[in-house]
CSV table of C-alpha atoms in Angstrom, one decimal:
chain,number,residue,atom,x,y,z
A,9,UNK,CA,13.9,0.6,-3.8
A,10,UNK,CA,14.3,-3.1,-3.4
A,11,UNK,CA,11.3,-5.5,-3.4
A,12,UNK,CA,11.2,-9.0,-2.0
A,13,UNK,CA,8.4,-11.5,-2.3
A,14,UNK,CA,7.6,-13.0,1.1
A,15,UNK,CA,6.9,-16.7,1.8
A,16,UNK,CA,3.1,-16.1,1.8
A,17,UNK,CA,2.0,-15.6,-1.8
A,18,UNK,CA,0.7,-12.1,-2.7
A,19,UNK,CA,2.6,-10.1,0.0
A,20,UNK,CA,5.8,-8.2,-0.5
A,21,UNK,CA,8.5,-6.4,1.5
A,22,UNK,CA,9.8,-3.1,0.1
A,23,UNK,CA,13.1,-1.5,1.3
A,24,UNK,CA,13.6,2.1,0.3
A,25,UNK,CA,16.9,4.0,0.3
A,26,UNK,CA,17.3,6.3,3.2
A,27,UNK,CA,19.1,9.6,2.8
A,28,UNK,CA,20.5,10.9,6.1
A,29,UNK,CA,22.4,14.2,6.6
A,30,UNK,CA,23.1,16.7,9.3
A,31,UNK,CA,19.5,17.9,9.3
A,32,UNK,CA,17.9,14.4,9.7
A,33,UNK,CA,16.9,12.1,6.9
A,34,UNK,CA,14.7,11.8,3.8
A,35,UNK,CA,13.0,8.6,2.6
A,36,UNK,CA,10.2,7.6,0.2
A,37,UNK,CA,8.5,4.6,1.8
A,38,UNK,CA,6.1,4.1,-1.2
A,39,UNK,CA,7.4,4.3,-4.8
A,40,UNK,CA,4.8,3.4,-7.5
A,41,UNK,CA,7.3,2.1,-10.1
A,42,UNK,CA,8.8,-0.5,-7.7
A,43,UNK,CA,5.3,-1.4,-6.5
A,44,UNK,CA,3.9,-2.1,-9.9
A,45,UNK,CA,6.9,-4.0,-11.0
A,46,UNK,CA,6.6,-6.3,-8.0
A,47,UNK,CA,2.8,-6.6,-7.6
A,48,UNK,CA,1.7,-6.3,-11.2
A,49,UNK,CA,-0.8,-3.5,-10.8
A,50,UNK,CA,-1.0,0.0,-9.3
A,51,UNK,CA,-1.9,0.6,-5.7
A,52,UNK,CA,-5.5,1.8,-5.5
A,53,UNK,CA,-5.7,4.3,-2.7
A,54,UNK,CA,-9.1,4.9,-1.0
A,55,UNK,CA,-8.0,5.7,2.6
A,56,UNK,CA,-5.0,6.4,4.8
A,57,UNK,CA,-4.8,5.4,8.4
A,58,UNK,CA,-2.4,6.1,11.3
A,59,UNK,CA,-2.2,4.3,14.6
A,60,UNK,CA,-0.1,5.2,17.6
A,61,UNK,CA,0.6,2.3,20.0
A,62,UNK,CA,2.3,1.7,23.3
A,63,UNK,CA,4.8,-1.1,23.8
A,64,UNK,CA,3.1,-4.5,23.6
A,65,UNK,CA,0.0,-3.3,21.9
A,66,UNK,CA,-1.3,-5.9,19.4
A,67,UNK,CA,-3.6,-4.8,16.6
A,68,UNK,CA,-5.2,-7.5,14.5
A,69,UNK,CA,-5.5,-10.1,13.2
A,70,UNK,CA,-7.8,-8.4,10.7
A,71,UNK,CA,-9.1,-9.2,7.2
A,72,UNK,CA,-12.1,-8.1,5.0
A,73,UNK,CA,-14.6,-9.9,2.8
A,74,UNK,CA,-13.0,-10.4,-0.7
A,75,UNK,CA,-13.8,-9.2,-3.2
A,76,UNK,CA,-13.2,-6.3,-2.9
A,77,UNK,CA,-11.4,-6.9,0.4
A,78,UNK,CA,-8.9,-4.3,1.6
A,79,UNK,CA,-5.3,-4.4,0.5
A,80,UNK,CA,-2.8,-2.6,2.8
A,81,UNK,CA,0.6,-1.0,2.2
A,82,UNK,CA,2.1,-0.4,5.7
A,83,UNK,CA,5.2,1.1,7.2
A,84,UNK,CA,6.4,2.5,10.5
A,85,UNK,CA,7.4,6.2,10.5
A,86,UNK,CA,8.3,6.2,14.2
A,87,UNK,CA,9.3,3.5,16.6
A,88,UNK,CA,9.4,-0.2,15.8
A,89,UNK,CA,6.9,-3.1,15.4
A,90,UNK,CA,6.7,-6.7,14.4
A,91,UNK,CA,4.4,-7.0,11.4
A,92,UNK,CA,2.7,-10.4,10.8
A,93,UNK,CA,0.8,-11.6,7.8
A,94,UNK,CA,-1.3,-14.8,7.9
A,95,UNK,CA,-2.7,-16.6,4.9
A,96,UNK,CA,-6.4,-16.9,5.7
A,97,UNK,CA,-7.5,-17.8,2.2
A,98,UNK,CA,-9.3,-21.2,2.2
A,99,UNK,CA,-7.7,-23.4,-0.4
A,100,UNK,CA,-4.4,-21.6,-0.5
A,101,UNK,CA,-1.3,-23.8,-0.5
A,102,UNK,CA,0.0,-21.8,2.5
A,103,UNK,CA,-3.4,-21.6,4.4
A,104,UNK,CA,-2.8,-21.0,8.1
A,105,UNK,CA,0.9,-20.1,7.6
A,106,UNK,CA,2.4,-16.8,8.7
A,107,UNK,CA,5.4,-14.6,7.9
A,108,UNK,CA,6.7,-11.6,9.7
A,109,UNK,CA,8.8,-8.5,9.1
A,110,UNK,CA,10.4,-6.0,11.5
A,111,UNK,CA,9.2,-2.5,10.5
A,112,UNK,CA,10.9,0.5,12.1
A,113,UNK,CA,12.0,4.1,11.6
A,114,UNK,CA,15.6,3.1,10.9
A,115,UNK,CA,15.1,1.3,7.6
A,116,UNK,CA,11.6,2.3,6.8
A,117,UNK,CA,10.7,-1.0,5.2
A,118,UNK,CA,7.1,-1.4,4.0
A,119,UNK,CA,4.9,-4.4,3.5
A,120,UNK,CA,2.1,-5.0,1.0
A,121,UNK,CA,-0.7,-7.3,2.1
A,122,UNK,CA,-3.0,-8.3,-0.6
A,123,UNK,CA,-6.8,-8.7,-0.3
A,124,UNK,CA,-7.8,-11.8,1.7
A,125,UNK,CA,-4.7,-12.0,3.9
A,126,UNK,CA,-4.8,-11.4,7.6
A,127,UNK,CA,-2.7,-8.6,9.1
A,128,UNK,CA,-1.6,-8.0,12.7
A,129,UNK,CA,1.3,-6.3,14.5
A,130,UNK,CA,2.8,-5.7,17.9
A,131,UNK,CA,4.5,-2.4,18.9
A,132,UNK,CA,8.0,-3.0,20.3
A,133,UNK,CA,8.3,0.4,21.9
A,134,UNK,CA,6.1,3.2,23.2
A,135,UNK,CA,4.6,5.7,20.8
A,136,UNK,CA,5.1,3.4,17.8
A,137,UNK,CA,3.4,4.8,14.7
A,138,UNK,CA,2.0,2.7,11.9
A,139,UNK,CA,1.0,4.2,8.6
A,140,UNK,CA,-1.5,2.4,6.3
A,141,UNK,CA,-2.4,3.0,2.7
A,142,UNK,CA,-5.6,1.1,2.0
A,143,UNK,CA,-7.2,0.1,-1.3
A,144,UNK,CA,-10.7,0.4,0.0
A,145,UNK,CA,-12.4,2.5,2.7
A,146,UNK,CA,-13.2,1.1,6.1
A,147,UNK,CA,-16.4,-1.0,5.9
A,148,UNK,CA,-17.3,-2.3,9.4
A,149,UNK,CA,-19.9,-4.8,8.1
A,150,UNK,CA,-17.2,-6.5,5.9
A,151,UNK,CA,-14.3,-6.5,8.3
A,152,UNK,CA,-13.5,-9.6,10.4
A,153,UNK,CA,-10.8,-10.8,12.8
A,154,UNK,CA,-9.1,-13.9,14.1
A,155,UNK,CA,-7.8,-13.9,17.6
A,156,UNK,CA,-4.1,-12.9,17.4
A,157,UNK,CA,-3.3,-15.2,20.4
A,158,UNK,CA,-4.7,-18.3,18.8
A,159,UNK,CA,-2.4,-21.1,20.1
A,160,UNK,CA,-2.8,-23.1,16.8
A,161,UNK,CA,-1.4,-20.1,14.8
A,162,UNK,CA,1.4,-19.6,17.3
A,163,UNK,CA,2.2,-16.1,15.9
A,164,UNK,CA,5.8,-15.0,16.8
A,165,UNK,CA,5.0,-12.4,19.4
A,166,UNK,CA,8.1,-11.6,21.6
A,167,UNK,CA,8.0,-13.7,24.8
A,168,UNK,CA,9.5,-10.8,26.8
A,169,UNK,CA,6.6,-8.4,26.0
A,170,UNK,CA,3.2,-8.7,27.6
A,171,UNK,CA,0.6,-8.4,24.7
A,172,UNK,CA,-2.1,-5.7,25.1
A,173,UNK,CA,-5.1,-6.8,23.0
A,174,UNK,CA,-8.4,-5.0,22.5
A,175,UNK,CA,-11.6,-6.5,23.7
A,176,UNK,CA,-12.8,-6.8,20.1
A,177,UNK,CA,-9.7,-8.8,19.1
A,178,UNK,CA,-9.7,-10.9,22.2
A,179,UNK,CA,-13.3,-11.9,21.4
A,180,UNK,CA,-12.5,-12.8,17.8
A,181,UNK,CA,-12.7,-16.5,16.9
A,182,UNK,CA,-9.7,-18.7,16.6
A,183,UNK,CA,-8.8,-19.7,13.0
A,184,UNK,CA,-10.5,-23.1,13.3
A,185,UNK,CA,-13.8,-21.4,14.5
A,186,UNK,CA,-13.6,-18.8,11.8
A,187,UNK,CA,-13.2,-21.6,9.2
A,188,UNK,CA,-16.2,-23.5,10.6
A,189,UNK,CA,-18.3,-20.3,10.6
A,190,UNK,CA,-17.5,-19.6,6.9
A,191,UNK,CA,-15.9,-16.2,7.7
A,192,UNK,CA,-12.7,-16.7,5.8
A,193,UNK,CA,-12.0,-15.7,2.2
A,194,UNK,CA,-11.8,-18.3,-0.6
A,195,UNK,CA,-8.4,-18.5,-2.3
A,196,UNK,CA,-9.7,-19.0,-5.8
A,197,UNK,CA,-12.0,-15.9,-5.5
A,198,UNK,CA,-9.0,-13.8,-4.2
A,199,UNK,CA,-6.8,-15.0,-7.1
A,200,UNK,CA,-9.5,-14.2,-9.6
A,201,UNK,CA,-9.7,-10.7,-8.1
A,202,UNK,CA,-5.9,-10.2,-8.3
A,203,UNK,CA,-6.0,-11.2,-11.9
A,204,UNK,CA,-8.7,-8.6,-12.6
A,205,UNK,CA,-6.6,-5.9,-11.0
A,206,UNK,CA,-3.6,-6.8,-13.1
A,207,UNK,CA,-5.7,-6.8,-16.2
A,208,UNK,CA,-6.9,-3.3,-15.4
A,209,UNK,CA,-3.3,-2.2,-15.2
């Protein structure tokens, strides 16, 4: 498995080897040794999630109060999607910047999104499946969102696909409003938490 550090600190892309044959294929989208070598600590697993989305469905932009936040390791077992990570950590050198990765069921790439980062994706075809490995269980009181169509963020959604956004995500504040409301994670607190995880091994 190959690991690549993305342009936003504390998120990584993982590309596993795919083994096709006359029966189909085999792939291991998560491999602990490669993960630990890249990230510096083991993936704590508290919950797994699966979503199935039609073409154009947008989920996100979501984040959780940190610490403990909720780190995610995501991949696409069926279909294809554009995965987007936004640095929402106030004080980060890349605050407000985004990066994106195409996830699909051809290469089975995966993305790790550390605590405090914002996560969203758009399904590029019907019946696209997203699999999530989450470090913490879902905690509705600690989860927040930023509007994924915020024009100031200008996320790279394909222009030829009409986005389908939930009412909850449509009503989420823009980044500037979330900053003014004090909803966003603090970069120094996130970094302190990452260091704690690495120290624990």
